PDB file of C-alpha atoms in Angstrom:
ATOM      1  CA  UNK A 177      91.590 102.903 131.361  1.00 42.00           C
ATOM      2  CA  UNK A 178      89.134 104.842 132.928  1.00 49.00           C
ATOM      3  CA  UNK A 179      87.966 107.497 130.112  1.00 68.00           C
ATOM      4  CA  UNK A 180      84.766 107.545 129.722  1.00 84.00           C
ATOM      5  CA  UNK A 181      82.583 105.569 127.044  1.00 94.00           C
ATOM      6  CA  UNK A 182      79.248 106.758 125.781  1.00 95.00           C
ATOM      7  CA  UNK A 183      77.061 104.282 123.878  1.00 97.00           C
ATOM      8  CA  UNK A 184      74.333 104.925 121.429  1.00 95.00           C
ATOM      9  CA  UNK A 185      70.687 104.819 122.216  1.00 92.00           C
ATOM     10  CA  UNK A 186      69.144 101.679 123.647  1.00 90.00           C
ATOM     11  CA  UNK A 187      72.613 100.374 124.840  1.00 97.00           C
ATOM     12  CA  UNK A 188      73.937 100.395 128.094  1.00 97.00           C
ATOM     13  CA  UNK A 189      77.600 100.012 128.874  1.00 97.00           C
ATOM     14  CA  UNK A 190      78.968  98.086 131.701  1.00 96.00           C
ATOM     15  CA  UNK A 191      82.672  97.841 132.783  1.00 96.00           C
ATOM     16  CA  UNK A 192      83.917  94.271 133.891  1.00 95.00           C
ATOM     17  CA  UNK A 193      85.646  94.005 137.427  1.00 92.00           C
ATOM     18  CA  UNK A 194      89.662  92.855 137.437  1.00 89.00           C
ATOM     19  CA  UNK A 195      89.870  89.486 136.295  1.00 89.00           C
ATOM     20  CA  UNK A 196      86.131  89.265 134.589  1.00 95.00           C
ATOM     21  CA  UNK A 197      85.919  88.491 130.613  1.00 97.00           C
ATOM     22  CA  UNK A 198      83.292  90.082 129.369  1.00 98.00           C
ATOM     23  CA  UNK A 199      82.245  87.358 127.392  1.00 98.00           C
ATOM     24  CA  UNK A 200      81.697  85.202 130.211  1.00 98.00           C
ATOM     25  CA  UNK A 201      79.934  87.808 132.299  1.00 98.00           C
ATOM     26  CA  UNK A 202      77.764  88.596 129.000  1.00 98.00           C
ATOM     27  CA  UNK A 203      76.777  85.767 128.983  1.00 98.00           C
ATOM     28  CA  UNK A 204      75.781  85.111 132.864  1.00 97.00           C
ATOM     29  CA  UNK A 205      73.900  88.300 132.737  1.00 98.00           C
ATOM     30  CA  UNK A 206      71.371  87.168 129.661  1.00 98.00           C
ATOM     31  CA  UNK A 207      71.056  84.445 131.580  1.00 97.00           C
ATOM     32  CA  UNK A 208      69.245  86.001 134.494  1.00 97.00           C
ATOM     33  CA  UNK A 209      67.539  88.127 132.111  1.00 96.00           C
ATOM     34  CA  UNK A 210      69.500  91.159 131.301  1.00 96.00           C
ATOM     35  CA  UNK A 211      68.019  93.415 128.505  1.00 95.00           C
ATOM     36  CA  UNK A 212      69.287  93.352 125.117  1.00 97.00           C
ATOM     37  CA  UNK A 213      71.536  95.952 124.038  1.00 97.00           C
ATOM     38  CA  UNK A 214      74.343  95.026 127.201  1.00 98.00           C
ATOM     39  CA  UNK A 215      77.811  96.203 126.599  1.00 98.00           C
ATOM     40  CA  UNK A 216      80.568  94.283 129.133  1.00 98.00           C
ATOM     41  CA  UNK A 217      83.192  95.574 128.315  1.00 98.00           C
ATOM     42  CA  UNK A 218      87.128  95.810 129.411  1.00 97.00           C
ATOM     43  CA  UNK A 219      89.281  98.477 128.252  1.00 96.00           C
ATOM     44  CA  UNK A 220      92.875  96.629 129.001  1.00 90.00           C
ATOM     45  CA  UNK A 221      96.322  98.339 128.450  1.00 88.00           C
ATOM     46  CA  UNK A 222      96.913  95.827 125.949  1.00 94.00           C
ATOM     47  CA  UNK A 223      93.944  94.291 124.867  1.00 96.00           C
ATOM     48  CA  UNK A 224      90.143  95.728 124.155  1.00 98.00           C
ATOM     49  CA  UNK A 225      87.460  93.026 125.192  1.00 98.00           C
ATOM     50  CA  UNK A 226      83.685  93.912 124.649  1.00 98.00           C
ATOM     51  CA  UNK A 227      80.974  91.622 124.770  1.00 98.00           C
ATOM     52  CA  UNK A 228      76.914  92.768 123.001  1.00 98.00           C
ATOM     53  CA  UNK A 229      73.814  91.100 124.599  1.00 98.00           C
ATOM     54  CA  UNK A 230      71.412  90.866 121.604  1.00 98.00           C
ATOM     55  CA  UNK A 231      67.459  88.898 121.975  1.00 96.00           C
ATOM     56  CA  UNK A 232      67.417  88.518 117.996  1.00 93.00           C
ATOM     57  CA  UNK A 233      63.341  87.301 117.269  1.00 95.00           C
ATOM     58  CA  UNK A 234      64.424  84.864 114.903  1.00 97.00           C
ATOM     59  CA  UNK A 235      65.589  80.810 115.067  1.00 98.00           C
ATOM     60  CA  UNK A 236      69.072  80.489 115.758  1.00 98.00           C
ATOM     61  CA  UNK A 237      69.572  79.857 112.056  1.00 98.00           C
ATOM     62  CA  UNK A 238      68.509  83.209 111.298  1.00 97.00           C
ATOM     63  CA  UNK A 239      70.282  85.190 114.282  1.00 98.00           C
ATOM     64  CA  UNK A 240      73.513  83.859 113.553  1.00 98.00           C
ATOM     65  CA  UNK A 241      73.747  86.646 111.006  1.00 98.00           C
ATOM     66  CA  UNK A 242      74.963  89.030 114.038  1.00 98.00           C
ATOM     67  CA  UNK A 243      78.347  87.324 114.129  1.00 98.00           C
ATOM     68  CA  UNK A 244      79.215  88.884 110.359  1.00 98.00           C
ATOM     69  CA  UNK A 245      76.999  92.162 110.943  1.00 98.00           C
ATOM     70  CA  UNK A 246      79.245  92.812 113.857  1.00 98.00           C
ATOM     71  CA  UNK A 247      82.263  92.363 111.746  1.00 98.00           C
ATOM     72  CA  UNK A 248      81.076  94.440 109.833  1.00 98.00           C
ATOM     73  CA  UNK A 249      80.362  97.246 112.117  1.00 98.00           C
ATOM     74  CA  UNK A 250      84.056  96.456 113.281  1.00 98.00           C
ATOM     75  CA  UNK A 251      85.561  97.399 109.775  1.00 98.00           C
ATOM     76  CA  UNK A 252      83.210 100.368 109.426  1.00 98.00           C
ATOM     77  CA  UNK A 253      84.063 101.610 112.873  1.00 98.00           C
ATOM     78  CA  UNK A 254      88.004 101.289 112.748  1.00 98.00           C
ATOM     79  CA  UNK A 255      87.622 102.667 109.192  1.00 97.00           C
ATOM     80  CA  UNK A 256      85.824 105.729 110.375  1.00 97.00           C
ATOM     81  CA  UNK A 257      89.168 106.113 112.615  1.00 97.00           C
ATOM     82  CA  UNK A 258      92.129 104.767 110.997  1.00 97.00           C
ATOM     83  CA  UNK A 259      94.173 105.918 108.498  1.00 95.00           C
ATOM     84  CA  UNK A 260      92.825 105.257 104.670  1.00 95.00           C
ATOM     85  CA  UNK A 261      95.016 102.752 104.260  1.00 95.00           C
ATOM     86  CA  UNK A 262      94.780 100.498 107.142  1.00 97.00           C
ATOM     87  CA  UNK A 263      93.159  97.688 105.321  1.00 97.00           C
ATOM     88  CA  UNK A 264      90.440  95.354 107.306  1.00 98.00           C
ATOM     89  CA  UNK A 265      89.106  91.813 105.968  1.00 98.00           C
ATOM     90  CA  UNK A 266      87.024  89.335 108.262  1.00 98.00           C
ATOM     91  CA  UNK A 267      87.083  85.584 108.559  1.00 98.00           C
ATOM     92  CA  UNK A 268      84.164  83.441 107.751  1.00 98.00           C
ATOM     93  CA  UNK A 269      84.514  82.153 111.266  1.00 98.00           C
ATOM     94  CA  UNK A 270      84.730  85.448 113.265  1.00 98.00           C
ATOM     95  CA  UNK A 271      88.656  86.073 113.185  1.00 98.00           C
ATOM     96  CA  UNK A 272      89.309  89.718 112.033  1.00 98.00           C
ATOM     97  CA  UNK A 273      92.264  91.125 109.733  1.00 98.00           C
ATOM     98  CA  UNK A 274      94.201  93.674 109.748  1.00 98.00           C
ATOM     99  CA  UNK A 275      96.534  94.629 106.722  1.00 97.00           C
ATOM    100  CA  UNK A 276      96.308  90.636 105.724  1.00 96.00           C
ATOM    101  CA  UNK A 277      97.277  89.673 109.460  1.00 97.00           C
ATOM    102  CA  UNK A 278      95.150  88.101 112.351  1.00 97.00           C
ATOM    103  CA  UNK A 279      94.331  90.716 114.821  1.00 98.00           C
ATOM    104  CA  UNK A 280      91.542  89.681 117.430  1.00 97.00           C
ATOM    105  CA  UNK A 281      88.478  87.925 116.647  1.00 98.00           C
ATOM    106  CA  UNK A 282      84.326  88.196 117.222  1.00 98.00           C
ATOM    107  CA  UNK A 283      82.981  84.850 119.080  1.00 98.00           C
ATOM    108  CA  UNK A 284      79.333  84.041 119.312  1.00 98.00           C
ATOM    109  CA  UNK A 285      77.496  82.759 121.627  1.00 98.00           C
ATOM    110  CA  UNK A 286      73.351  81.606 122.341  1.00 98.00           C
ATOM    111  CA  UNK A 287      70.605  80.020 124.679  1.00 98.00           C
ATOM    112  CA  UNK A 288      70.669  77.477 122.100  1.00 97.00           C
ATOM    113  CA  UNK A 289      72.763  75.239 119.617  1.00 96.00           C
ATOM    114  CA  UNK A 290      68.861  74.183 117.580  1.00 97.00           C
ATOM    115  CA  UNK A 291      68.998  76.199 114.414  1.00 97.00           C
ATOM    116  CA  UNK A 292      65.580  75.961 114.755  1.00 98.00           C
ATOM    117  CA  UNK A 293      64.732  77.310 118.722  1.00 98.00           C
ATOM    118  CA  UNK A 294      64.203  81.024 118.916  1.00 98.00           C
ATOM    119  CA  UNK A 295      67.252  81.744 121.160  1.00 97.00           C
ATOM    120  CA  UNK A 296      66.408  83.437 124.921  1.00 97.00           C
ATOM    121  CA  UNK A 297      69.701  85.511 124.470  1.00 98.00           C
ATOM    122  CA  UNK A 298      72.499  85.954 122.043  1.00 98.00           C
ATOM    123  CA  UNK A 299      75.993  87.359 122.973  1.00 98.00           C
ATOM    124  CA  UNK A 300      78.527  88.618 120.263  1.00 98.00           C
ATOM    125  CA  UNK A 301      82.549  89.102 121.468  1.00 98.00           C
ATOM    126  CA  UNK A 302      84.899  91.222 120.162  1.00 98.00           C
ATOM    127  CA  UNK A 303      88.210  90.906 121.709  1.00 98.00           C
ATOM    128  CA  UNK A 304      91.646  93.188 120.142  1.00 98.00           C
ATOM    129  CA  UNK A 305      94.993  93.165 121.105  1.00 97.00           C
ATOM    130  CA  UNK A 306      95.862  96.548 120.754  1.00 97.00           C
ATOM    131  CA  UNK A 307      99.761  95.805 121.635  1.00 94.00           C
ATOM    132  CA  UNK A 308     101.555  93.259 120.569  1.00 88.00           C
ATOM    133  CA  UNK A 309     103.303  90.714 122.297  1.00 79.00           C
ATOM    134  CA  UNK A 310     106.753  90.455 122.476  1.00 67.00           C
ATOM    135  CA  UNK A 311     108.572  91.450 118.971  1.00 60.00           C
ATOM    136  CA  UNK A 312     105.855  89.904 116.835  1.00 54.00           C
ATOM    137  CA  UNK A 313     108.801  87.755 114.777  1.00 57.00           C
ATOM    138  CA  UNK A 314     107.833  84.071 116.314  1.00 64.00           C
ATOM    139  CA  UNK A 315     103.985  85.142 114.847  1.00 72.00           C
ATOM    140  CA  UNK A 316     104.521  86.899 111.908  1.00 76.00           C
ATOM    141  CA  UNK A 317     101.168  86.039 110.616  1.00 89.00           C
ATOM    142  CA  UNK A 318      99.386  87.486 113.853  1.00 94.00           C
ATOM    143  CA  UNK A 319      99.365  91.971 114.470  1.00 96.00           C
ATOM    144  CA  UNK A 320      97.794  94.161 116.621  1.00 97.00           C
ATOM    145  CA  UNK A 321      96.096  97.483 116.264  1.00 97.00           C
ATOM    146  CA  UNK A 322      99.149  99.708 117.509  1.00 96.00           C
ATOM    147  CA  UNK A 323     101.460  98.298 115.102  1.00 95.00           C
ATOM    148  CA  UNK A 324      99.204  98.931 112.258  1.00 95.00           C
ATOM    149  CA  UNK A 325      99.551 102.916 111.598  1.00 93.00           C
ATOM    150  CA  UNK A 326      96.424 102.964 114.077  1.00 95.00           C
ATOM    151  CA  UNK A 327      98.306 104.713 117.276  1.00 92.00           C
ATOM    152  CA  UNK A 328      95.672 107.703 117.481  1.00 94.00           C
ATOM    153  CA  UNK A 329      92.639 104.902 117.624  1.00 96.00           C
ATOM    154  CA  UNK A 330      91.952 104.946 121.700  1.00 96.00           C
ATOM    155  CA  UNK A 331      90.262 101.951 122.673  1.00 96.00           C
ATOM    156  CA  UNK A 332      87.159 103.973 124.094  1.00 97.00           C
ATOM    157  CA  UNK A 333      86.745 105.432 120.809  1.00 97.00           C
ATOM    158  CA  UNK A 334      87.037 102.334 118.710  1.00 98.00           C
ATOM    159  CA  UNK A 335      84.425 100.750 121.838  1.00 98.00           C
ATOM    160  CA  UNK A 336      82.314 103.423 120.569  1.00 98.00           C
ATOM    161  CA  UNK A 337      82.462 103.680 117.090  1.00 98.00           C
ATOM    162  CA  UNK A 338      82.054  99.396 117.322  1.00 98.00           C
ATOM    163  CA  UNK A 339      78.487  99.969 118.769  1.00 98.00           C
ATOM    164  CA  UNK A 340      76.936 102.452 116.757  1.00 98.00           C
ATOM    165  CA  UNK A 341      78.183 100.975 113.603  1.00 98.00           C
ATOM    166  CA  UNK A 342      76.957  97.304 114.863  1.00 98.00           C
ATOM    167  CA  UNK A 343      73.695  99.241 116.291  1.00 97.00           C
ATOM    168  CA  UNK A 344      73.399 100.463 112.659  1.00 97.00           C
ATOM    169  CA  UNK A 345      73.828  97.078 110.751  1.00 98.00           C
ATOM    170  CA  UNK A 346      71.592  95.440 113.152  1.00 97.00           C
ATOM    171  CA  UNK A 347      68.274  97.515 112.557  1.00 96.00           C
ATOM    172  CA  UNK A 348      69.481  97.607 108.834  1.00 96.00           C
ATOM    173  CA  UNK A 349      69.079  93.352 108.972  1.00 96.00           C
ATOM    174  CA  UNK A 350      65.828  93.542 111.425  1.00 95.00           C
ATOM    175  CA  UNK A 351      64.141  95.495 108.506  1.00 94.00           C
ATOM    176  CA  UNK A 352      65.301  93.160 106.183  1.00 92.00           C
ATOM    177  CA  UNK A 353      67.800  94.641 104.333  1.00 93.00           C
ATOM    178  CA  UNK A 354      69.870  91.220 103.971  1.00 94.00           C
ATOM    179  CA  UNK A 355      70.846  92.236 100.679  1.00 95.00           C
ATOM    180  CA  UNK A 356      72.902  95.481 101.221  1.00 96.00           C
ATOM    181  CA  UNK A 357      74.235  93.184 104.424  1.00 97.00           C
ATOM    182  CA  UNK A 358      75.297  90.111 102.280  1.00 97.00           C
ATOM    183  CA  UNK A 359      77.269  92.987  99.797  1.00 97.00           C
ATOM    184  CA  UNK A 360      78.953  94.633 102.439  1.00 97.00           C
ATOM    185  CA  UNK A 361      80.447  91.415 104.282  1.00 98.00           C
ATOM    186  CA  UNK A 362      81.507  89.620 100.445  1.00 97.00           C
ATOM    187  CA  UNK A 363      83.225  92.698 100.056  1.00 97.00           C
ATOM    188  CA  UNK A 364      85.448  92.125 103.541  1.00 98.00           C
ATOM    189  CA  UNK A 365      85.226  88.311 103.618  1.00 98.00           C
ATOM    190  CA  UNK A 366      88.890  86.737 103.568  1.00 98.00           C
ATOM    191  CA  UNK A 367      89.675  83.918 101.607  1.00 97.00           C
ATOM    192  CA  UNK A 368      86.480  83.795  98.978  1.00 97.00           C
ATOM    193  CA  UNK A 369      88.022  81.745  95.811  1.00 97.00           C
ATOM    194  CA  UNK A 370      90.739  80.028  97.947  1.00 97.00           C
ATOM    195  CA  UNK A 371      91.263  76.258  98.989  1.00 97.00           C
ATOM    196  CA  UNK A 372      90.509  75.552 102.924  1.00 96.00           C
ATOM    197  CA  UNK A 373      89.529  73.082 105.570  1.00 96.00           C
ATOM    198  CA  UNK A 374      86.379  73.744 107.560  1.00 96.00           C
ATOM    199  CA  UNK A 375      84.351  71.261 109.968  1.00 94.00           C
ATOM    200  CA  UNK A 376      86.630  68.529 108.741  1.00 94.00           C
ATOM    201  CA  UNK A 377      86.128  69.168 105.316  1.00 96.00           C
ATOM    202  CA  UNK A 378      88.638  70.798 102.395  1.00 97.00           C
ATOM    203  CA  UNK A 379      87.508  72.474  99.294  1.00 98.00           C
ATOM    204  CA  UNK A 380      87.098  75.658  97.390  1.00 98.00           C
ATOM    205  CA  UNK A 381      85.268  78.807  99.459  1.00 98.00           C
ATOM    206  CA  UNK A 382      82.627  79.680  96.900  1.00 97.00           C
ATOM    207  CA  UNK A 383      80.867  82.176  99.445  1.00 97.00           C
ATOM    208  CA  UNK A 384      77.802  81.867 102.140  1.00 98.00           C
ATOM    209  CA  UNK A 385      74.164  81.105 101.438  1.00 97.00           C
ATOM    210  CA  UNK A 386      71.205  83.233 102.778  1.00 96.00           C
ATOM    211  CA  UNK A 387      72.249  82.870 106.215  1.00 96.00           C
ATOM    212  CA  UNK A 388      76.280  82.974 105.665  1.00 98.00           C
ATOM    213  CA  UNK A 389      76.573  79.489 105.951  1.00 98.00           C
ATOM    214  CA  UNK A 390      79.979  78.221 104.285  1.00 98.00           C
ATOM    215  CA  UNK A 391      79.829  76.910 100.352  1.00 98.00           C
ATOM    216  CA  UNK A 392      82.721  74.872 100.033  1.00 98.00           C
ATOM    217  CA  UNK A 393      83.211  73.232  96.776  1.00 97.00           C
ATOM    218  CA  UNK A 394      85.202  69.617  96.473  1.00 96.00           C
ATOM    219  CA  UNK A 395      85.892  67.365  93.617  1.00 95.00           C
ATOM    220  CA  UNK A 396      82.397  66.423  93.761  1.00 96.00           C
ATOM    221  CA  UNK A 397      79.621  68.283  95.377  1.00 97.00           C
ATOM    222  CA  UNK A 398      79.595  71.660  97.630  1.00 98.00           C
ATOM    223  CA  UNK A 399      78.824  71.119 101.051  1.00 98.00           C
ATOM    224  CA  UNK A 400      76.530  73.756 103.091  1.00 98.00           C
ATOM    225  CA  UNK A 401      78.239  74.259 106.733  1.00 98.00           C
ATOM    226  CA  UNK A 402      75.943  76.642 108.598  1.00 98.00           C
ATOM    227  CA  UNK A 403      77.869  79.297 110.368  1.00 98.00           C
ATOM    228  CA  UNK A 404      76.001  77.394 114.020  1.00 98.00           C
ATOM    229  CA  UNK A 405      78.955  75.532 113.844  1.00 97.00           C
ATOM    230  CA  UNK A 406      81.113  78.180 115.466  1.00 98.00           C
ATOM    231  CA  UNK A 407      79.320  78.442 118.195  1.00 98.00           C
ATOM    232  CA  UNK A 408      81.123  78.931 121.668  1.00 97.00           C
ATOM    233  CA  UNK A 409      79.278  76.364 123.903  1.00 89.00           C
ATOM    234  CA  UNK A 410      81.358  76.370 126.940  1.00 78.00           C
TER     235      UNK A 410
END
């Protein structure tokens, strides 16, 4: 695609080359020092990839929290442009939902895997199929956005809408409003109440802590899994 994008203030877009992910040119560009606020981003015929350089001055422990804020500035932004009742939930570990079916996912990645180190860098993913693949009945538990009732949601748009709403989040959390964060994301998280495995270990989802680590609940204790362990550390 080659319609334009405009990003808010203090973020600068930048459009991958053929054959680049975003995520892995995010990433190479913090690296060698980019500034914060980065978009890479690939507008695909089938697929919307994005990547957000962030410099979060917290420990890793802390910054982590970008991985739900950005979810949440992905519900807010396709709900400012889908249809009222396109439906969006988000996974504990990043995977997002549309209408109760996977559709794309938000990775995270950092200078760092000590919960304690300030990290250098910090790069959140968003990646969308926006077609599906072939008739969609071998994966009926996977969508995409086009088959969702959101056909008038361009990809540049959504790109868009994704930033400010994630640039909005983000300075709500840097001034501390954790609170209003933490109500926004229990209202979208899939799966709170249910039965699960996560990081080898099954139990009841009771919700996150302070900083959205996992409470799962067995027979005989609940176990803390901090949401580090999702880390992409290729």
């Amino acid at each position: 695609m080659s319609e334009e994008v405009t990003f808010p203030p203090l973020m600068t877009g930048d459009a991958a080359g053929p054959g680049q992910d975003p995520f892995d040119l995010a990433r190479q560009k913090a690296e060698l020092g980019v500034d914060a606020g980065l978009v890479v981003y690939d507008l695909g015929a089938d697929t919307l990839r994005a990547a957000l350089v962030l410099a979060p001055e917290v420990p890793l422990a802390q910054a982590m929290a970008m991985l739900p804020t950005c979810g949440v500035g992905f519900q807010n932004a396709l709900g400012a442009l889908a249809p009222p009742e396109v439906a969006v939930h988000l996974d504990w570990e990043g995977g997002l939902r549309i209408n109760g079916a996977r559709c794309g996912s938000l990775r995270i990645a950092a200078s760092t895997d000590d919960p304690a180190a300030q990290p250098d860098w910090l790069v959140v993913a968003l990646e969308l199929p926006l077609w599906p693949q072939g008739d969609g009945g071998e994966t009926p538990d996977q969508t995409a956005l086009y088959a969702e009732g959101c056909a008038e949601v361009t990809a540049p748009r959504l790109l868009e809408s994704w930033t400010r709403h994630c640039l909005h989040w983000i300075n709500r959390w840097d001034e501390g409003d954790l609170k209003a964060l933490h109500a926004e994301w229990q209202g979208l998280a899939h799966g709170i109440g249910e039965d699960r495995q996560q990081a080898g270990l099954d139990g009841t989802f009771l919700g996150v802590d302070a900083d959205f680590g996992m409470l799962l609940r067995d027979d005989t204790t609940t176990h803390l899994i901090p949401l580090t362990t999702v880390l992409v550390r290729d």
